[in-house]
């Protein structure tokens, strides 16, 4: 290993250059990350808002990459964090650390192939009719045509071909006309545009970088589907780790729709016997008819008619696949058409097989759950998703690399074990970190090993938060209200919200468990209050948050994305209102099946799935209150079950440690005081 300054020295230099102050939690985390990487032990770190956790993992990650001449992968769930790392943190860090490290650290961003413009697709699709054209009216089609035309023009200018750099963006449908998924790419060697391919360029750049930033979906595809897209690495940092299970579940899920089968049939049309593609097209019609009559929701026992229709798709797709001839390397256009057809046919065939096979074992032994979804804005489709992804992560992600998993919220009910179980991690390691890498240590005694029964072991660290929650925030539970009902917001809830907002002088973020409740509250309160009330859906969420942040009297109501995405420090946000505990809907097919599966194996399904889901969202929603040192305020949870139900203690233990009360007078008085204090500067 090359001799480099230690992590403390590098972190001090970075913090000085970035104009910050030394924070204990950040130092503790940086040291722990460095120790975990040196000892090859997985590390799970909870680091509250304000810790500066990105620096705390980037500094030891950069040091390791440069000392070992290797690449460290950093994965995020959201585009916002990815941007923050690549556009702000890493460039500043690279400049700050270069003098100490003797060269400037390098970094790159890598996304899935679908995110980059495909020049080959662009060329071959130039005159082609969009695959889903038949589904659109002429107006939609001409708008699609205009968007694709714009993409052709953009292709002449862009240096990266990265969809996120196209402003304003285009619809998914338009983007699909000019991009390919990994299994649709003909391969750089066979592709006439291989030398100037954007995806290949991004990959080549990433190959030599010290740090590669990616997203959880690509990480999951790389680790689980055998496409080696990411550069070789032994150390992985997963930020926003609370999102990992959901993102991996999405990658490991499949769906079967009339549109997918029709697209496969169209792509195969010029490559197969016409009778075969017509037969496949007919199976799509059959699916559509069955979907139209069927109820949506989870399917525990597949009806014969549906099983026959799915088997029809499977067999027709298989016949087409068998009929497609070998690749013609001399003709790139034909090779592209063949690759696109095979990708679509394999997708519908494999999904149909998986759906049918998922019903074979008895209920309690099943690994997948199947449901029919019929949303208002989406065509009906059969979905299949894994009940757990722990096994997959254990085998494919944790087996051969050291992983640091971090987020502001990783302890639920006061413990890391809920997340560790979902990730498939084994027992927690306690005691001093090992002084040597795993491979160089003597074989451990049972109970001390890195891997008990094949389950990777891990260390946990909670570096807390620089905020003094108990002094800065109040958790008020409206225990006097009735439990929330099913038919919209009870008038007593609306009264309570009105009184709290009056006391706070606006400044309120309303986090509702459904869009219907948010809209009802906004509508009724606009009649009663003078404060402007914005509601999600009335403009882009980014615009709404900006207006909310700019005017202290304004309130913002909304649902899920606001629970996690609002970061408004200062007096514009001094009151967070939560209408009800955000349990998953009882008819949520995946959550209900997961809950049942835990119960069937002797666990408490409600606590392991529903309460855990609610705890995570509640922790994140109530965490919106304090975003900077000096912030003060009240979190008001109107659902009395947080104070009265048996699971209330578990949920409360998952929240930031605010000072608690159920006294409405105390909450209102505190809000009035805060309102007065916030008004003073502008009135002087
Ligand atoms: S190599 Fe693949 S992604 Fe790149 S231009 Fe060719 S087909 Fe498209």
XYZ file of C-alpha atoms and ligand atoms in Angstrom, residues 113 118-121 180 185-188 191 193-194 197 199-200, ligand 1:
24
model
C -27.243 1.631 -20.471
C -27.823 4.751 -28.266
C -26.446 5.981 -31.586
C -27.165 2.642 -33.217
C -30.815 2.740 -32.179
C -31.437 0.303 -25.380
C -27.241 -3.760 -27.094
C -25.486 -5.625 -29.909
C -22.148 -5.198 -28.164
C -19.522 -2.565 -28.930
C -21.947 -2.211 -33.327
C -21.185 2.993 -33.460
C -19.196 1.058 -30.870
C -21.005 4.893 -27.991
C -22.558 4.133 -22.665
C -19.220 2.584 -23.587
S -22.674 -0.369 -28.405
Fe -24.761 -0.816 -27.772
S -25.453 1.022 -26.665
Fe -23.607 1.575 -27.796
S -24.381 2.466 -29.680
Fe -24.001 0.292 -30.061
S -25.942 -0.746 -29.651
Fe -26.048 1.317 -28.781
